[in-house]
mmCIF file of N, CA, C and O in Angstrom:
data_model
loop_
_atom_site.group_PDB
_atom_site.id
_atom_site.type_symbol
_atom_site.label_atom_id
_atom_site.label_comp_id
_atom_site.label_asym_id
_atom_site.label_seq_id
_atom_site.Cartn_x
_atom_site.Cartn_y
_atom_site.Cartn_z
ATOM 1 N N MET A 21 -13.250 -5.236 -15.843
ATOM 2 C CA MET A 21 -12.066 -5.576 -15.079
ATOM 3 C C MET A 21 -12.073 -4.877 -13.712
ATOM 4 O O MET A 21 -11.595 -5.449 -12.744
ATOM 5 N N TRP A 22 -12.614 -3.646 -13.659
ATOM 6 C CA TRP A 22 -12.663 -2.930 -12.389
ATOM 7 C C TRP A 22 -13.618 -3.608 -11.418
ATOM 8 O O TRP A 22 -13.369 -3.635 -10.204
ATOM 9 N N TYR A 23 -14.722 -4.148 -11.939
ATOM 10 C CA TYR A 23 -15.657 -4.856 -11.068
ATOM 11 C C TYR A 23 -14.998 -6.092 -10.464
ATOM 12 O O TYR A 23 -15.196 -6.405 -9.291
ATOM 13 N N LEU A 24 -14.222 -6.794 -11.275
ATOM 14 C CA LEU A 24 -13.504 -7.965 -10.785
ATOM 15 C C LEU A 24 -12.489 -7.558 -9.719
ATOM 16 O O LEU A 24 -12.364 -8.213 -8.684
ATOM 17 N N PHE A 25 -11.782 -6.461 -9.953
ATOM 18 C CA PHE A 25 -10.800 -5.964 -8.994
ATOM 19 C C PHE A 25 -11.464 -5.632 -7.659
ATOM 20 O O PHE A 25 -10.996 -6.044 -6.587
ATOM 21 N N ILE A 26 -12.565 -4.895 -7.714
ATOM 22 C CA ILE A 26 -13.259 -4.491 -6.491
ATOM 23 C C ILE A 26 -13.815 -5.716 -5.765
ATOM 24 O O ILE A 26 -13.719 -5.829 -4.539
ATOM 25 N N THR A 27 -14.370 -6.658 -6.539
ATOM 26 C CA THR A 27 -14.924 -7.876 -5.944
ATOM 27 C C THR A 27 -13.841 -8.678 -5.234
ATOM 28 O O THR A 27 -14.024 -9.118 -4.088
ATOM 29 N N ILE A 28 -12.708 -8.852 -5.889
ATOM 30 C CA ILE A 28 -11.619 -9.621 -5.288
ATOM 31 C C ILE A 28 -11.062 -8.898 -4.068
ATOM 32 O O ILE A 28 -10.759 -9.531 -3.048
ATOM 33 N N PHE A 29 -10.950 -7.577 -4.122
ATOM 34 C CA PHE A 29 -10.437 -6.830 -2.973
ATOM 35 C C PHE A 29 -11.379 -6.966 -1.772
ATOM 36 O O PHE A 29 -10.928 -7.209 -0.650
ATOM 37 N N VAL A 30 -12.671 -6.817 -1.997
ATOM 38 C CA VAL A 30 -13.641 -6.932 -0.904
ATOM 39 C C VAL A 30 -13.624 -8.344 -0.322
ATOM 40 O O VAL A 30 -13.625 -8.529 0.901
ATOM 41 N N LEU A 31 -13.585 -9.354 -1.191
ATOM 42 C CA LEU A 31 -13.554 -10.733 -0.705
ATOM 43 C C LEU A 31 -12.262 -11.028 0.050
ATOM 44 O O LEU A 31 -12.284 -11.730 1.067
ATOM 45 N N CYS A 32 -11.141 -10.498 -0.414
ATOM 46 C CA CYS A 32 -9.875 -10.684 0.310
ATOM 47 C C CYS A 32 -9.930 -10.021 1.683
ATOM 48 O O CYS A 32 -9.435 -10.583 2.663
ATOM 49 N N ALA A 33 -10.530 -8.850 1.761
ATOM 50 C CA ALA A 33 -10.657 -8.163 3.047
ATOM 51 C C ALA A 33 -11.544 -8.964 4.001
ATOM 52 O O ALA A 33 -11.241 -9.091 5.188
ATOM 53 N N ILE A 34 -12.631 -9.526 3.479
ATOM 54 C CA ILE A 34 -13.519 -10.351 4.311
ATOM 55 C C ILE A 34 -12.787 -11.587 4.804
ATOM 56 O O ILE A 34 -12.855 -11.942 5.987
ATOM 57 N N VAL A 35 -12.078 -12.260 3.907
ATOM 58 C CA VAL A 35 -11.333 -13.466 4.296
ATOM 59 C C VAL A 35 -10.253 -13.114 5.312
ATOM 60 O O VAL A 35 -10.052 -13.836 6.284
ATOM 61 N N TYR A 36 -9.583 -12.001 5.112
ATOM 62 C CA TYR A 36 -8.565 -11.577 6.073
ATOM 63 C C TYR A 36 -9.192 -11.344 7.451
ATOM 64 O O TYR A 36 -8.661 -11.799 8.469
ATOM 65 N N GLN A 37 -10.313 -10.637 7.496
ATOM 66 C CA GLN A 37 -10.964 -10.350 8.768
ATOM 67 C C GLN A 37 -11.471 -11.618 9.452
ATOM 68 O O GLN A 37 -11.381 -11.746 10.666
ATOM 69 N N LEU A 38 -11.996 -12.549 8.674
ATOM 70 C CA LEU A 38 -12.548 -13.767 9.261
ATOM 71 C C LEU A 38 -11.469 -14.742 9.738
ATOM 72 O O LEU A 38 -11.669 -15.456 10.711
ATOM 73 N N GLY A 39 -10.343 -14.783 9.041
ATOM 74 C CA GLY A 39 -9.394 -15.829 9.348
ATOM 75 C C GLY A 39 -8.056 -15.417 9.905
ATOM 76 O O GLY A 39 -7.411 -16.201 10.589
ATOM 77 N N PHE A 40 -7.633 -14.206 9.647
ATOM 78 C CA PHE A 40 -6.241 -13.877 9.961
ATOM 79 C C PHE A 40 -6.043 -12.605 10.771
ATOM 80 O O PHE A 40 -4.944 -12.375 11.268
ATOM 81 N N ALA A 41 -7.042 -11.766 10.890
ATOM 82 C CA ALA A 41 -6.872 -10.450 11.518
ATOM 83 C C ALA A 41 -6.647 -10.574 13.015
ATOM 84 O O ALA A 41 -7.252 -11.397 13.691
ATOM 85 N N ARG A 42 -5.760 -9.776 13.506
ATOM 86 C CA ARG A 42 -5.515 -9.614 14.926
ATOM 87 C C ARG A 42 -5.738 -8.142 15.254
ATOM 88 O O ARG A 42 -5.716 -7.288 14.383
ATOM 89 N N LYS A 43 -5.909 -7.856 16.534
ATOM 90 C CA LYS A 43 -6.047 -6.462 16.932
ATOM 91 C C LYS A 43 -4.666 -5.821 16.914
ATOM 92 O O LYS A 43 -3.800 -6.166 17.707
ATOM 93 N N VAL A 44 -4.483 -4.913 15.972
ATOM 94 C CA VAL A 44 -3.216 -4.203 15.833
ATOM 95 C C VAL A 44 -3.498 -2.712 15.789
ATOM 96 O O VAL A 44 -4.650 -2.279 15.721
ATOM 97 N N LYS A 45 -2.444 -1.951 15.786
ATOM 98 C CA LYS A 45 -2.581 -0.502 15.742
ATOM 99 C C LYS A 45 -3.143 -0.064 14.393
ATOM 100 O O LYS A 45 -3.068 -0.790 13.399
ATOM 101 N N LEU A 46 -3.699 1.146 14.362
ATOM 102 C CA LEU A 46 -4.347 1.657 13.155
ATOM 103 C C LEU A 46 -3.381 1.746 11.983
ATOM 104 O O LEU A 46 -3.715 1.343 10.867
ATOM 105 N N TRP A 47 -2.176 2.227 12.202
ATOM 106 C CA TRP A 47 -1.238 2.384 11.090
ATOM 107 C C TRP A 47 -0.829 1.024 10.529
ATOM 108 O O TRP A 47 -0.579 0.892 9.334
ATOM 109 N N GLN A 48 -0.781 -0.005 11.384
ATOM 110 C CA GLN A 48 -0.457 -1.343 10.903
ATOM 111 C C GLN A 48 -1.589 -1.898 10.043
ATOM 112 O O GLN A 48 -1.346 -2.554 9.037
ATOM 113 N N THR A 49 -2.815 -1.599 10.432
ATOM 114 C CA THR A 49 -3.958 -2.019 9.629
ATOM 115 C C THR A 49 -3.943 -1.329 8.274
ATOM 116 O O THR A 49 -4.219 -1.964 7.249
ATOM 117 N N VAL A 50 -3.600 -0.058 8.249
ATOM 118 C CA VAL A 50 -3.529 0.676 6.983
ATOM 119 C C VAL A 50 -2.451 0.067 6.075
ATOM 120 O O VAL A 50 -2.679 -0.126 4.874
ATOM 121 N N VAL A 51 -1.311 -0.269 6.637
ATOM 122 C CA VAL A 51 -0.235 -0.894 5.847
ATOM 123 C C VAL A 51 -0.687 -2.244 5.302
ATOM 124 O O VAL A 51 -0.437 -2.569 4.137
ATOM 125 N N ILE A 52 -1.380 -3.016 6.112
ATOM 126 C CA ILE A 52 -1.871 -4.326 5.658
ATOM 127 C C ILE A 52 -2.808 -4.169 4.480
ATOM 128 O O ILE A 52 -2.690 -4.876 3.473
ATOM 129 N N TYR A 53 -3.733 -3.221 4.555
ATOM 130 C CA TYR A 53 -4.687 -3.042 3.464
ATOM 131 C C TYR A 53 -4.035 -2.449 2.215
ATOM 132 O O TYR A 53 -4.453 -2.755 1.098
ATOM 133 N N ILE A 54 -3.022 -1.632 2.383
ATOM 134 C CA ILE A 54 -2.293 -1.119 1.213
ATOM 135 C C ILE A 54 -1.562 -2.255 0.511
ATOM 136 O O ILE A 54 -1.611 -2.384 -0.720
ATOM 137 N N LEU A 55 -0.900 -3.110 1.282
ATOM 138 C CA LEU A 55 -0.227 -4.261 0.689
ATOM 139 C C LEU A 55 -1.230 -5.226 0.058
ATOM 140 O O LEU A 55 -0.961 -5.805 -1.004
ATOM 141 N N MET A 56 -2.383 -5.375 0.695
ATOM 142 C CA MET A 56 -3.422 -6.222 0.126
ATOM 143 C C MET A 56 -3.909 -5.647 -1.201
ATOM 144 O O MET A 56 -4.180 -6.380 -2.155
ATOM 145 N N PHE A 57 -4.012 -4.334 -1.287
ATOM 146 C CA PHE A 57 -4.434 -3.672 -2.522
ATOM 147 C C PHE A 57 -3.501 -4.031 -3.678
ATOM 148 O O PHE A 57 -3.951 -4.375 -4.770
ATOM 149 N N PHE A 58 -2.194 -3.977 -3.430
ATOM 150 C CA PHE A 58 -1.244 -4.312 -4.487
ATOM 151 C C PHE A 58 -1.253 -5.806 -4.812
ATOM 152 O O PHE A 58 -1.084 -6.194 -5.968
ATOM 153 N N GLY A 59 -1.473 -6.636 -3.828
ATOM 154 C CA GLY A 59 -1.577 -8.067 -4.074
ATOM 155 C C GLY A 59 -2.812 -8.427 -4.878
ATOM 156 O O GLY A 59 -2.791 -9.344 -5.714
ATOM 157 N N VAL A 60 -3.878 -7.702 -4.656
ATOM 158 C CA VAL A 60 -5.123 -7.964 -5.382
ATOM 159 C C VAL A 60 -4.974 -7.598 -6.862
ATOM 160 O O VAL A 60 -5.647 -8.188 -7.705
ATOM 161 N N ILE A 61 -4.091 -6.689 -7.175
ATOM 162 C CA ILE A 61 -3.841 -6.366 -8.587
ATOM 163 C C ILE A 61 -3.381 -7.619 -9.323
ATOM 164 O O ILE A 61 -3.877 -7.928 -10.417
ATOM 165 N N PHE A 62 -2.476 -8.372 -8.715
ATOM 166 C CA PHE A 62 -2.012 -9.612 -9.344
ATOM 167 C C PHE A 62 -3.116 -10.660 -9.376
ATOM 168 O O PHE A 62 -3.264 -11.389 -10.354
ATOM 169 N N LEU A 63 -3.879 -10.755 -8.301
ATOM 170 C CA LEU A 63 -4.976 -11.723 -8.272
ATOM 171 C C LEU A 63 -6.032 -11.396 -9.327
ATOM 172 O O LEU A 63 -6.682 -12.298 -9.847
ATOM 173 N N THR A 64 -6.204 -10.127 -9.641
ATOM 174 C CA THR A 64 -7.173 -9.745 -10.659
ATOM 175 C C THR A 64 -6.753 -10.259 -12.031
ATOM 176 O O THR A 64 -7.591 -10.722 -12.809
ATOM 177 N N PHE A 65 -5.466 -10.196 -12.335
ATOM 178 C CA PHE A 65 -4.998 -10.733 -13.614
ATOM 179 C C PHE A 65 -5.229 -12.236 -13.681
ATOM 180 O O PHE A 65 -5.634 -12.762 -14.716
ATOM 181 N N PHE A 66 -4.979 -12.936 -12.578
ATOM 182 C CA PHE A 66 -5.267 -14.371 -12.538
ATOM 183 C C PHE A 66 -6.775 -14.618 -12.587
ATOM 184 O O PHE A 66 -7.231 -15.606 -13.158
ATOM 185 N N GLY A 67 -7.543 -13.722 -11.960
ATOM 186 C CA GLY A 67 -8.989 -13.875 -11.912
ATOM 187 C C GLY A 67 -9.658 -13.749 -13.261
ATOM 188 O O GLY A 67 -10.796 -14.187 -13.440
ATOM 189 N N ALA A 68 -8.964 -13.161 -14.219
ATOM 190 C CA ALA A 68 -9.519 -13.067 -15.565
ATOM 191 C C ALA A 68 -9.556 -14.434 -16.243
ATOM 192 O O ALA A 68 -10.374 -14.662 -17.141
ATOM 193 N N PHE A 69 -8.693 -15.346 -15.834
ATOM 194 C CA PHE A 69 -8.604 -16.659 -16.474
ATOM 195 C C PHE A 69 -8.952 -17.822 -15.539
ATOM 196 O O PHE A 69 -9.305 -18.899 -16.009
ATOM 197 N N TYR A 70 -8.815 -17.619 -14.240
ATOM 198 C CA TYR A 70 -9.058 -18.669 -13.257
ATOM 199 C C TYR A 70 -10.155 -18.223 -12.290
ATOM 200 O O TYR A 70 -10.397 -17.032 -12.122
ATOM 201 N N PRO A 71 -10.796 -19.150 -11.599
ATOM 202 C CA PRO A 71 -11.911 -18.786 -10.697
ATOM 203 C C PRO A 71 -11.443 -18.280 -9.335
ATOM 204 O O PRO A 71 -11.745 -18.877 -8.299
ATOM 205 N N VAL A 72 -10.729 -17.176 -9.320
ATOM 206 C CA VAL A 72 -10.203 -16.627 -8.067
ATOM 207 C C VAL A 72 -11.339 -16.102 -7.183
ATOM 208 O O VAL A 72 -11.394 -16.409 -5.995
ATOM 209 N N ALA A 73 -12.246 -15.331 -7.756
ATOM 210 C CA ALA A 73 -13.335 -14.756 -6.964
ATOM 211 C C ALA A 73 -14.233 -15.856 -6.392
ATOM 212 O O ALA A 73 -14.659 -15.777 -5.237
ATOM 213 N N GLU A 74 -14.493 -16.872 -7.187
ATOM 214 C CA GLU A 74 -15.338 -17.965 -6.715
ATOM 215 C C GLU A 74 -14.682 -18.719 -5.560
ATOM 216 O O GLU A 74 -15.346 -19.105 -4.589
ATOM 217 N N CYS A 75 -13.387 -18.908 -5.648
ATOM 218 C CA CYS A 75 -12.656 -19.573 -4.560
ATOM 219 C C CYS A 75 -12.664 -18.720 -3.292
ATOM 220 O O CYS A 75 -12.796 -19.254 -2.186
ATOM 221 N N LEU A 76 -12.559 -17.415 -3.445
ATOM 222 C CA LEU A 76 -12.608 -16.532 -2.279
ATOM 223 C C LEU A 76 -13.987 -16.562 -1.627
ATOM 224 O O LEU A 76 -14.099 -16.468 -0.396
ATOM 225 N N ILE A 77 -15.029 -16.708 -2.425
ATOM 226 C CA ILE A 77 -16.377 -16.823 -1.864
ATOM 227 C C ILE A 77 -16.482 -18.094 -1.027
ATOM 228 O O ILE A 77 -17.002 -18.077 0.095
ATOM 229 N N VAL A 78 -15.980 -19.199 -1.551
ATOM 230 C CA VAL A 78 -16.020 -20.470 -0.816
ATOM 231 C C VAL A 78 -15.196 -20.363 0.470
ATOM 232 O O VAL A 78 -15.631 -20.807 1.544
ATOM 233 N N ILE A 79 -14.023 -19.757 0.393
ATOM 234 C CA ILE A 79 -13.179 -19.583 1.578
ATOM 235 C C ILE A 79 -13.890 -18.731 2.626
ATOM 236 O O ILE A 79 -13.863 -19.048 3.822
ATOM 237 N N ALA A 80 -14.544 -17.650 2.190
ATOM 238 C CA ALA A 80 -15.261 -16.778 3.125
ATOM 239 C C ALA A 80 -16.402 -17.522 3.806
ATOM 240 O O ALA A 80 -16.631 -17.363 5.011
ATOM 241 N N ILE A 81 -17.117 -18.363 3.060
ATOM 242 C CA ILE A 81 -18.218 -19.133 3.650
ATOM 243 C C ILE A 81 -17.694 -20.123 4.687
ATOM 244 O O ILE A 81 -18.243 -20.251 5.788
ATOM 245 N N ILE A 82 -16.600 -20.808 4.359
ATOM 246 C CA ILE A 82 -16.022 -21.776 5.295
ATOM 247 C C ILE A 82 -15.508 -21.082 6.557
ATOM 248 O O ILE A 82 -15.757 -21.531 7.677
ATOM 249 N N LEU A 83 -14.818 -19.960 6.397
ATOM 250 C CA LEU A 83 -14.309 -19.237 7.568
ATOM 251 C C LEU A 83 -15.438 -18.640 8.393
ATOM 252 O O LEU A 83 -15.335 -18.584 9.629
ATOM 253 N N ALA A 84 -16.505 -18.199 7.756
ATOM 254 C CA ALA A 84 -17.650 -17.668 8.510
ATOM 255 C C ALA A 84 -18.285 -18.780 9.338
ATOM 256 O O ALA A 84 -18.660 -18.554 10.499
ATOM 257 N N GLY A 85 -18.410 -19.959 8.760
ATOM 258 C CA GLY A 85 -18.945 -21.095 9.522
ATOM 259 C C GLY A 85 -18.055 -21.463 10.683
ATOM 260 O O GLY A 85 -18.533 -21.763 11.786
ATOM 261 N N TYR A 86 -16.751 -21.431 10.465
ATOM 262 C CA TYR A 86 -15.796 -21.728 11.535
ATOM 263 C C TYR A 86 -15.905 -20.696 12.655
ATOM 264 O O TYR A 86 -15.938 -21.049 13.842
ATOM 265 N N ARG A 87 -15.963 -19.418 12.283
ATOM 266 C CA ARG A 87 -16.057 -18.372 13.305
ATOM 267 C C ARG A 87 -17.354 -18.461 14.086
ATOM 268 O O ARG A 87 -17.398 -18.213 15.293
ATOM 269 N N TYR A 88 -18.437 -18.827 13.391
ATOM 270 C CA TYR A 88 -19.723 -18.984 14.074
ATOM 271 C C TYR A 88 -19.651 -20.109 15.103
ATOM 272 O O TYR A 88 -20.103 -19.952 16.234
ATOM 273 N N ARG A 89 -19.091 -21.239 14.688
ATOM 274 C CA ARG A 89 -18.975 -22.374 15.625
ATOM 275 C C ARG A 89 -18.067 -22.033 16.793
ATOM 276 O O ARG A 89 -18.326 -22.402 17.938
ATOM 277 N N LEU A 90 -16.962 -21.334 16.519
ATOM 278 C CA LEU A 90 -16.043 -20.937 17.580
ATOM 279 C C LEU A 90 -16.739 -20.012 18.571
ATOM 280 O O LEU A 90 -16.610 -20.173 19.790
ATOM 281 N N HIS A 91 -17.495 -19.051 18.051
ATOM 282 C CA HIS A 91 -18.236 -18.133 18.917
ATOM 283 C C HIS A 91 -19.259 -18.894 19.759
ATOM 284 O O HIS A 91 -19.410 -18.638 20.958
ATOM 285 N N LYS A 92 -19.950 -19.825 19.136
ATOM 286 C CA LYS A 92 -20.961 -20.624 19.834
ATOM 287 C C LYS A 92 -20.322 -21.469 20.940
ATOM 288 O O LYS A 92 -20.853 -21.553 22.048
ATOM 289 N N GLU A 93 -19.186 -22.092 20.646
ATOM 290 C CA GLU A 93 -18.499 -22.916 21.650
ATOM 291 C C GLU A 93 -17.975 -22.065 22.801
ATOM 292 O O GLU A 93 -18.038 -22.474 23.958
ATOM 293 N N ARG A 94 -17.443 -20.902 22.495
ATOM 294 C CA ARG A 94 -16.951 -20.020 23.565
ATOM 295 C C ARG A 94 -18.091 -19.519 24.437
ATOM 296 O O ARG A 94 -17.932 -19.364 25.647
ATOM 297 N N LYS A 95 -19.227 -19.247 23.811
ATOM 298 C CA LYS A 95 -20.371 -18.766 24.567
ATOM 299 C C LYS A 95 -20.879 -19.836 25.530
ATOM 300 O O LYS A 95 -21.300 -19.530 26.642
ATOM 301 N N GLU A 96 -20.819 -21.100 25.109
ATOM 302 C CA GLU A 96 -21.237 -22.200 25.964
ATOM 303 C C GLU A 96 -20.198 -22.529 27.030
ATOM 304 O O GLU A 96 -20.486 -23.259 27.966
ATOM 305 N N GLY A 97 -18.988 -22.025 26.892
ATOM 306 C CA GLY A 97 -17.948 -22.256 27.884
ATOM 307 C C GLY A 97 -17.107 -23.482 27.624
ATOM 308 O O GLY A 97 -16.337 -23.888 28.479
ATOM 309 N N ASN A 98 -17.217 -24.096 26.466
ATOM 310 C CA ASN A 98 -16.437 -25.288 26.155
ATOM 311 C C ASN A 98 -15.007 -24.964 25.758
ATOM 312 O O ASN A 98 -14.128 -25.807 25.844
ATOM 313 N N ILE A 99 -14.770 -23.748 25.295
ATOM 314 C CA ILE A 99 -13.442 -23.333 24.859
ATOM 315 C C ILE A 99 -13.056 -22.099 25.670
ATOM 316 O O ILE A 99 -13.844 -21.165 25.815
ATOM 317 N N ALA A 100 -11.838 -22.092 26.195
ATOM 318 C CA ALA A 100 -11.362 -20.954 26.973
ATOM 319 C C ALA A 100 -11.088 -19.777 26.053
ATOM 320 O O ALA A 100 -10.748 -19.932 24.886
ATOM 321 N N GLN A 101 -11.247 -18.592 26.598
ATOM 322 C CA GLN A 101 -10.945 -17.380 25.850
ATOM 323 C C GLN A 101 -9.444 -17.298 25.600
ATOM 324 O O GLN A 101 -8.656 -17.677 26.448
ATOM 325 N N PRO A 102 -9.026 -16.797 24.440
ATOM 326 C CA PRO A 102 -7.593 -16.695 24.168
ATOM 327 C C PRO A 102 -6.938 -15.674 25.085
ATOM 328 O O PRO A 102 -7.515 -14.646 25.399
ATOM 329 N N LYS A 103 -5.724 -16.007 25.525
ATOM 330 C CA LYS A 103 -4.998 -15.100 26.388
ATOM 331 C C LYS A 103 -3.736 -14.650 25.676
ATOM 332 O O LYS A 103 -3.105 -15.409 24.987
ATOM 333 N N GLY A 104 -3.406 -13.426 25.847
ATOM 334 C CA GLY A 104 -2.226 -12.889 25.219
ATOM 335 C C GLY A 104 -1.993 -11.484 25.711
ATOM 336 O O GLY A 104 -2.808 -10.912 26.432
ATOM 337 N N PRO A 105 -0.894 -10.914 25.307
ATOM 338 C CA PRO A 105 -0.612 -9.551 25.742
ATOM 339 C C PRO A 105 -1.583 -8.573 25.105
ATOM 340 O O PRO A 105 -1.953 -8.726 23.952
ATOM 341 N N PRO A 106 -2.033 -7.593 25.866
ATOM 342 C CA PRO A 106 -2.952 -6.611 25.284
ATOM 343 C C PRO A 106 -2.218 -5.729 24.255
ATOM 344 O O PRO A 106 -1.053 -5.411 24.429
ATOM 345 N N VAL A 107 -2.928 -5.395 23.214
ATOM 346 C CA VAL A 107 -2.361 -4.541 22.170
ATOM 347 C C VAL A 107 -2.874 -3.131 22.397
ATOM 348 O O VAL A 107 -4.053 -2.913 22.572
ATOM 349 N N LYS A 108 -1.960 -2.185 22.392
ATOM 350 C CA LYS A 108 -2.337 -0.788 22.614
ATOM 351 C C LYS A 108 -2.705 -0.129 21.327
ATOM 352 O O LYS A 108 -2.320 -0.401 20.297
#
């Protein structure tokens, strides 16, 4: 069960970084990961009966492909760089 917990937590962190992470302050990142830790506890119970880890692997692969294409398009100049207020 601990291996499943660690696997789901690592995959959730990867999916978060690939798809949802923004540049925020260090303490905000710590709070996000603490909340993710408690959320993964529930996902682990579901993961014992449902393919949660396998779905997270598929999500991570899809988001990695998306990020790669986005990086490639930005490098070629087809997509403008995102603009927003700088985060301190």
